[in-house]
Amino acid sequence: MIPEIHIKGLEELAGGYWWHVHRRRMVVELARRYGGPAGEGYLDIGCGPGATTWRIAEDLSRAGLIKSSGQALGIDGDPRLEPYCRSHGIRFVRQDLEAGISGLPSERFSFFTALDVLEHLTRPDDILAQLKPYLAPGALGIVTVPAFQFLFSDWDTKLGHHRRYRIDSLSEVFESAGYEMVWASYLYSFVFPAACLRRKSGKVEASLEDSVVEFPKLPAWLNRILNGACSAERQALSMLGRLPFGTSVIAAARPRS
């Protein structure tokens, strides 16, 4: 289980921290672009304390893609997360994702997300396959994972990551689970050179303690600059379609019929 300070940290960061804002806006943009059966619910796999789940659900509701944010359901393995989720109006089901997905409500979901979750699982393809009976026809899934195995460090180990991904290796996971990946790109390209240099120099987060939130606190001015860089990256993606490198992979996929 993650430390309580980490849970509270994620709550605080979800609203304005550059990394989380960029990821959330990309998710909603992809949901609008590739759509799904309107009016069905939204499922967030590995929802954490629910702050990001709630914000995505609100954006999906405003876009007319789900009826209301109350249609959002979060699943995670830590029972301490339930009151946080319920405080955001997110329904919560406790599931040990390593043990598999089962016993969810009988409704069908038109959207699902697994945001920085699959890297924690031994068999992520099994989880995605088990999810299919709960999805409406034409449902869309949006996934993010850390990118490039050569960047794997003590930071990944301490956070419980089994691996990092390339687009092709993530595509293989979807294929094995019976999904078609309809779009993918790397993300956070502007910090990729610094990440490579840091890894090459050996200056990884070996001193990271279990009680430390994974994202460092930043002064407001630096957070604004990084938010601006994220906005520029989204504009670049709208023009180029995909980016060739970054510290994360983001992908959209549908179950094969």
mmCIF file of C-alpha atoms in Angstrom:
data_model
loop_
_atom_site.group_PDB
_atom_site.id
_atom_site.type_symbol
_atom_site.label_atom_id
_atom_site.label_comp_id
_atom_site.label_asym_id
_atom_site.label_seq_id
_atom_site.Cartn_x
_atom_site.Cartn_y
_atom_site.Cartn_z
ATOM 1 C CA MET A 1 0.000 0.000 0.000
ATOM 2 C CA ILE A 2 1.165 3.491 -0.756
ATOM 3 C CA PRO A 3 1.944 5.809 2.182
ATOM 4 C CA GLU A 4 -0.833 8.114 3.390
ATOM 5 C CA ILE A 5 1.326 11.139 2.595
ATOM 6 C CA HIS A 6 1.482 9.958 -1.003
ATOM 7 C CA ILE A 7 -2.315 9.689 -1.206
ATOM 8 C CA LYS A 8 -2.712 13.221 0.125
ATOM 9 C CA GLY A 9 0.014 14.426 -2.216
ATOM 10 C CA LEU A 10 -1.807 13.022 -5.235
ATOM 11 C CA GLU A 11 -4.958 14.807 -4.098
ATOM 12 C CA GLU A 12 -3.103 18.112 -3.982
ATOM 13 C CA LEU A 13 -1.298 17.648 -7.292
ATOM 14 C CA ALA A 14 -4.225 16.507 -9.433
ATOM 15 C CA GLY A 15 -5.717 19.962 -9.864
ATOM 16 C CA GLY A 16 -2.819 22.102 -11.020
ATOM 17 C CA TYR A 17 0.477 20.232 -11.236
ATOM 18 C CA TRP A 18 1.771 20.472 -14.810
ATOM 19 C CA TRP A 19 2.327 16.735 -15.310
ATOM 20 C CA HIS A 20 -1.167 15.769 -14.162
ATOM 21 C CA VAL A 21 -2.894 18.615 -16.017
ATOM 22 C CA HIS A 22 -1.228 17.652 -19.303
ATOM 23 C CA ARG A 23 -2.118 13.982 -18.933
ATOM 24 C CA ARG A 24 -5.737 14.780 -18.071
ATOM 25 C CA ARG A 25 -6.170 17.175 -20.984
ATOM 26 C CA MET A 26 -4.700 14.629 -23.369
ATOM 27 C CA VAL A 27 -7.141 11.985 -22.100
ATOM 28 C CA VAL A 28 -10.154 14.237 -22.665
ATOM 29 C CA GLU A 29 -8.876 15.340 -26.078
ATOM 30 C CA LEU A 30 -8.519 11.712 -27.177
ATOM 31 C CA ALA A 31 -11.972 10.879 -25.820
ATOM 32 C CA ARG A 32 -13.440 13.688 -27.907
ATOM 33 C CA ARG A 33 -11.462 12.712 -30.992
ATOM 34 C CA TYR A 34 -12.118 8.981 -31.007
ATOM 35 C CA GLY A 35 -15.357 8.954 -29.057
ATOM 36 C CA GLY A 36 -17.308 6.112 -27.620
ATOM 37 C CA PRO A 37 -20.982 5.223 -27.198
ATOM 38 C CA ALA A 38 -22.426 8.361 -25.599
ATOM 39 C CA GLY A 39 -24.325 8.104 -22.354
ATOM 40 C CA GLU A 40 -22.579 5.107 -20.857
ATOM 41 C CA GLY A 41 -20.318 5.271 -17.813
ATOM 42 C CA TYR A 42 -16.632 5.942 -17.255
ATOM 43 C CA LEU A 43 -14.347 3.464 -15.486
ATOM 44 C CA ASP A 44 -10.943 4.411 -14.067
ATOM 45 C CA ILE A 45 -8.665 1.449 -13.357
ATOM 46 C CA GLY A 46 -6.230 2.229 -10.559
ATOM 47 C CA CYS A 47 -8.110 5.392 -9.652
ATOM 48 C CA GLY A 48 -6.055 6.338 -6.594
ATOM 49 C CA PRO A 49 -7.797 8.949 -4.424
ATOM 50 C CA GLY A 50 -10.149 9.896 -7.255
ATOM 51 C CA ALA A 51 -9.224 13.544 -7.814
ATOM 52 C CA THR A 52 -8.087 12.908 -11.390
ATOM 53 C CA THR A 53 -11.017 10.534 -12.001
ATOM 54 C CA TRP A 54 -13.472 13.224 -10.947
ATOM 55 C CA ARG A 55 -11.894 15.888 -13.143
ATOM 56 C CA ILE A 56 -11.880 13.628 -16.196
ATOM 57 C CA ALA A 57 -15.503 12.632 -15.517
ATOM 58 C CA GLU A 58 -16.505 16.295 -15.266
ATOM 59 C CA ASP A 59 -14.827 17.044 -18.603
ATOM 60 C CA LEU A 60 -16.449 14.009 -20.260
ATOM 61 C CA SER A 61 -19.824 15.099 -18.923
ATOM 62 C CA ARG A 62 -19.401 18.666 -20.197
ATOM 63 C CA ALA A 63 -18.459 17.256 -23.615
ATOM 64 C CA GLY A 64 -21.663 15.194 -23.652
ATOM 65 C CA LEU A 65 -19.739 11.917 -23.668
ATOM 66 C CA ILE A 66 -21.281 10.661 -20.419
ATOM 67 C CA LYS A 67 -24.496 11.834 -18.783
ATOM 68 C CA SER A 68 -22.906 13.036 -15.558
ATOM 69 C CA SER A 69 -19.750 12.701 -13.502
ATOM 70 C CA GLY A 70 -21.816 10.487 -11.188
ATOM 71 C CA GLN A 71 -21.484 7.766 -13.815
ATOM 72 C CA ALA A 72 -17.795 7.406 -12.960
ATOM 73 C CA LEU A 73 -16.531 4.316 -11.170
ATOM 74 C CA GLY A 74 -13.031 3.895 -9.779
ATOM 75 C CA ILE A 75 -11.350 0.616 -8.914
ATOM 76 C CA ASP A 76 -8.216 0.208 -6.827
ATOM 77 C CA GLY A 77 -6.798 -2.171 -4.275
ATOM 78 C CA ASP A 78 -6.318 0.105 -1.256
ATOM 79 C CA PRO A 79 -9.418 0.438 0.975
ATOM 80 C CA ARG A 80 -8.125 3.763 2.337
ATOM 81 C CA LEU A 81 -8.875 5.309 -1.060
ATOM 82 C CA GLU A 82 -12.634 4.826 -0.822
ATOM 83 C CA PRO A 83 -13.463 7.892 1.339
ATOM 84 C CA TYR A 84 -11.314 10.084 -0.901
ATOM 85 C CA CYS A 85 -13.155 8.851 -3.999
ATOM 86 C CA ARG A 86 -16.563 9.220 -2.410
ATOM 87 C CA SER A 87 -15.719 12.791 -1.395
ATOM 88 C CA HIS A 88 -15.438 13.505 -5.133
ATOM 89 C CA GLY A 89 -18.682 11.715 -5.948
ATOM 90 C CA ILE A 90 -16.795 8.777 -7.477
ATOM 91 C CA ARG A 91 -18.158 5.312 -6.800
ATOM 92 C CA PHE A 92 -15.426 2.968 -5.596
ATOM 93 C CA VAL A 93 -14.915 -0.775 -5.895
ATOM 94 C CA ARG A 94 -11.991 -2.410 -4.179
ATOM 95 C CA GLN A 95 -10.144 -4.788 -6.501
ATOM 96 C CA ASP A 96 -6.706 -6.336 -6.243
ATOM 97 C CA LEU A 97 -5.676 -5.753 -9.841
ATOM 98 C CA GLU A 98 -2.984 -8.414 -9.694
ATOM 99 C CA ALA A 99 -5.705 -10.932 -8.821
ATOM 100 C CA GLY A 100 -7.898 -9.802 -11.711
ATOM 101 C CA ILE A 101 -11.084 -7.832 -12.356
ATOM 102 C CA SER A 102 -14.429 -9.351 -11.393
ATOM 103 C CA GLY A 103 -17.752 -8.492 -9.801
ATOM 104 C CA LEU A 104 -18.097 -4.960 -11.155
ATOM 105 C CA PRO A 105 -21.555 -3.369 -11.480
ATOM 106 C CA SER A 106 -23.606 -4.763 -14.368
ATOM 107 C CA GLU A 107 -23.579 -1.474 -16.298
ATOM 108 C CA ARG A 108 -21.503 -1.106 -19.444
ATOM 109 C CA PHE A 109 -18.787 1.546 -19.716
ATOM 110 C CA SER A 110 -18.157 3.615 -22.824
ATOM 111 C CA PHE A 111 -14.776 4.897 -21.626
ATOM 112 C CA PHE A 112 -12.053 3.521 -19.420
ATOM 113 C CA THR A 113 -8.656 4.784 -18.364
ATOM 114 C CA ALA A 114 -5.622 3.096 -16.863
ATOM 115 C CA LEU A 115 -3.300 5.998 -16.148
ATOM 116 C CA ASP A 116 0.169 4.850 -15.124
ATOM 117 C CA VAL A 117 -1.201 1.529 -13.902
ATOM 118 C CA LEU A 118 -0.173 -1.225 -16.339
ATOM 119 C CA GLU A 119 3.508 -0.917 -15.430
ATOM 120 C CA HIS A 120 2.596 -2.070 -11.902
ATOM 121 C CA LEU A 121 1.027 -5.334 -13.126
ATOM 122 C CA THR A 122 2.714 -8.639 -13.833
ATOM 123 C CA ARG A 123 0.211 -9.503 -16.605
ATOM 124 C CA PRO A 124 -1.427 -6.287 -17.811
ATOM 125 C CA ASP A 125 -2.926 -8.086 -20.815
ATOM 126 C CA ASP A 126 -4.944 -10.308 -18.461
ATOM 127 C CA ILE A 127 -6.505 -7.278 -16.769
ATOM 128 C CA LEU A 128 -7.426 -5.676 -20.096
ATOM 129 C CA ALA A 129 -8.942 -8.939 -21.335
ATOM 130 C CA GLN A 130 -10.996 -9.369 -18.144
ATOM 131 C CA LEU A 131 -12.313 -5.840 -18.557
ATOM 132 C CA LYS A 132 -13.963 -6.474 -21.945
ATOM 133 C CA PRO A 133 -17.289 -7.910 -20.662
ATOM 134 C CA TYR A 134 -17.911 -4.642 -18.811
ATOM 135 C CA LEU A 135 -17.425 -2.442 -21.882
ATOM 136 C CA ALA A 136 -20.134 -1.166 -24.209
ATOM 137 C CA PRO A 137 -19.746 -1.909 -27.938
ATOM 138 C CA GLY A 138 -17.310 0.600 -29.416
ATOM 139 C CA ALA A 139 -15.898 1.562 -26.020
ATOM 140 C CA LEU A 140 -12.630 3.491 -25.923
ATOM 141 C CA GLY A 141 -9.758 2.934 -23.519
ATOM 142 C CA ILE A 142 -6.976 5.442 -22.861
ATOM 143 C CA VAL A 143 -3.767 4.274 -21.226
ATOM 144 C CA THR A 144 -0.562 5.973 -20.100
ATOM 145 C CA VAL A 145 2.642 4.200 -19.079
ATOM 146 C CA PRO A 146 6.266 5.272 -18.459
ATOM 147 C CA ALA A 147 8.395 5.080 -21.599
ATOM 148 C CA PHE A 148 11.682 3.417 -22.570
ATOM 149 C CA GLN A 149 13.198 0.622 -20.531
ATOM 150 C CA PHE A 150 16.661 2.222 -20.647
ATOM 151 C CA LEU A 151 15.246 4.931 -18.356
ATOM 152 C CA PHE A 152 14.292 2.329 -15.725
ATOM 153 C CA SER A 153 15.851 3.314 -12.388
ATOM 154 C CA ASP A 154 15.544 2.966 -8.616
ATOM 155 C CA TRP A 155 12.673 5.447 -8.874
ATOM 156 C CA ASP A 156 10.701 2.853 -10.881
ATOM 157 C CA THR A 157 11.600 0.058 -8.487
ATOM 158 C CA LYS A 158 10.519 2.011 -5.408
ATOM 159 C CA LEU A 159 7.213 2.870 -7.084
ATOM 160 C CA GLY A 160 6.550 -0.793 -7.870
ATOM 161 C CA HIS A 161 7.063 -0.654 -11.631
ATOM 162 C CA HIS A 162 7.817 -3.916 -13.423
ATOM 163 C CA ARG A 163 8.787 -2.303 -16.720
ATOM 164 C CA ARG A 164 8.692 0.744 -18.961
ATOM 165 C CA TYR A 165 7.227 0.636 -22.467
ATOM 166 C CA ARG A 166 7.762 1.583 -26.059
ATOM 167 C CA ILE A 167 4.772 2.127 -28.333
ATOM 168 C CA ASP A 168 5.316 -1.239 -30.003
ATOM 169 C CA SER A 169 5.524 -3.146 -26.709
ATOM 170 C CA LEU A 170 2.330 -1.480 -25.452
ATOM 171 C CA SER A 171 0.663 -2.389 -28.749
ATOM 172 C CA GLU A 172 1.609 -6.023 -28.110
ATOM 173 C CA VAL A 173 -0.136 -5.887 -24.717
ATOM 174 C CA PHE A 174 -3.316 -4.586 -26.350
ATOM 175 C CA GLU A 175 -3.091 -7.177 -29.123
ATOM 176 C CA SER A 176 -2.690 -10.005 -26.612
ATOM 177 C CA ALA A 177 -5.743 -8.751 -24.696
ATOM 178 C CA GLY A 178 -7.932 -8.521 -27.808
ATOM 179 C CA TYR A 179 -7.788 -4.781 -28.433
ATOM 180 C CA GLU A 180 -6.849 -2.644 -31.404
ATOM 181 C CA MET A 181 -4.633 0.341 -30.654
ATOM 182 C CA VAL A 182 -6.071 3.211 -32.699
ATOM 183 C CA TRP A 183 -3.548 5.904 -31.743
ATOM 184 C CA ALA A 184 -0.388 6.278 -29.680
ATOM 185 C CA SER A 185 2.371 8.786 -29.069
ATOM 186 C CA TYR A 186 5.121 9.603 -26.648
ATOM 187 C CA LEU A 187 4.478 12.420 -24.196
ATOM 188 C CA TYR A 188 6.564 14.880 -22.158
ATOM 189 C CA SER A 189 9.099 15.103 -24.964
ATOM 190 C CA PHE A 190 10.547 18.344 -23.601
ATOM 191 C CA VAL A 191 11.859 16.626 -20.435
ATOM 192 C CA PHE A 192 13.125 13.536 -22.271
ATOM 193 C CA PRO A 193 16.674 14.864 -22.921
ATOM 194 C CA ALA A 194 17.108 15.744 -19.243
ATOM 195 C CA ALA A 195 15.811 12.306 -18.218
ATOM 196 C CA CYS A 196 18.323 10.627 -20.535
ATOM 197 C CA LEU A 197 21.206 12.704 -19.205
ATOM 198 C CA ARG A 198 20.193 12.029 -15.622
ATOM 199 C CA ARG A 199 19.990 8.296 -16.251
ATOM 200 C CA LYS A 200 23.322 8.248 -18.105
ATOM 201 C CA SER A 201 25.043 10.121 -15.293
ATOM 202 C CA GLY A 202 23.714 7.634 -12.756
ATOM 203 C CA LYS A 203 21.946 10.373 -10.808
ATOM 204 C CA VAL A 204 18.756 8.454 -10.226
ATOM 205 C CA GLU A 205 16.538 8.776 -7.210
ATOM 206 C CA ALA A 206 18.350 6.166 -5.132
ATOM 207 C CA SER A 207 17.661 8.164 -1.967
ATOM 208 C CA LEU A 208 13.917 8.334 -2.565
ATOM 209 C CA GLU A 209 12.116 7.303 0.617
ATOM 210 C CA ASP A 210 8.823 5.452 0.706
ATOM 211 C CA SER A 211 7.141 8.410 2.404
ATOM 212 C CA VAL A 212 8.063 10.904 -0.311
ATOM 213 C CA VAL A 213 5.518 11.941 -2.914
ATOM 214 C CA GLU A 214 6.793 10.922 -6.347
ATOM 215 C CA PHE A 215 6.449 14.442 -7.805
ATOM 216 C CA PRO A 216 8.600 17.213 -6.325
ATOM 217 C CA LYS A 217 6.940 20.406 -5.212
ATOM 218 C CA LEU A 218 7.649 23.300 -7.560
ATOM 219 C CA PRO A 219 7.452 27.065 -7.237
ATOM 220 C CA ALA A 220 4.377 28.479 -8.956
ATOM 221 C CA TRP A 221 6.421 30.237 -11.638
ATOM 222 C CA LEU A 222 8.143 27.015 -12.691
ATOM 223 C CA ASN A 223 4.860 25.119 -12.723
ATOM 224 C CA ARG A 224 3.445 27.812 -15.048
ATOM 225 C CA ILE A 225 6.422 27.467 -17.392
ATOM 226 C CA LEU A 226 6.020 23.693 -17.524
ATOM 227 C CA ASN A 227 2.279 24.048 -18.095
ATOM 228 C CA GLY A 228 3.164 26.288 -21.033
ATOM 229 C CA ALA A 229 5.541 23.656 -22.383
ATOM 230 C CA CYS A 230 2.766 21.079 -22.092
ATOM 231 C CA SER A 231 0.390 23.345 -24.003
ATOM 232 C CA ALA A 232 3.008 23.712 -26.744
ATOM 233 C CA GLU A 233 3.401 19.929 -26.863
ATOM 234 C CA ARG A 234 -0.349 19.483 -27.348
ATOM 235 C CA GLN A 235 -0.215 21.965 -30.208
ATOM 236 C CA ALA A 236 2.709 20.060 -31.717
ATOM 237 C CA LEU A 237 0.732 16.831 -31.445
ATOM 238 C CA SER A 238 -2.234 18.416 -33.212
ATOM 239 C CA MET A 239 0.054 19.315 -36.118
ATOM 240 C CA LEU A 240 2.393 16.319 -36.208
ATOM 241 C CA GLY A 241 0.032 13.587 -35.070
ATOM 242 C CA ARG A 242 2.663 11.807 -32.959
ATOM 243 C CA LEU A 243 5.915 12.530 -31.169
ATOM 244 C CA PRO A 244 8.947 10.226 -31.576
ATOM 245 C CA PHE A 245 10.140 10.308 -27.956
ATOM 246 C CA GLY A 246 9.112 11.264 -24.438
ATOM 247 C CA THR A 247 9.067 9.945 -20.891
ATOM 248 C CA SER A 248 5.547 8.488 -21.197
ATOM 249 C CA VAL A 249 3.466 6.645 -23.771
ATOM 250 C CA ILE A 250 -0.191 7.558 -24.207
ATOM 251 C CA ALA A 251 -2.462 5.342 -26.289
ATOM 252 C CA ALA A 252 -6.113 4.885 -27.231
ATOM 253 C CA ALA A 253 -7.530 1.442 -27.981
ATOM 254 C CA ARG A 254 -10.809 -0.360 -28.608
ATOM 255 C CA PRO A 255 -11.814 -3.970 -27.953
ATOM 256 C CA ARG A 256 -11.883 -6.050 -31.115
ATOM 257 C CA SER A 257 -15.397 -7.097 -32.044
#
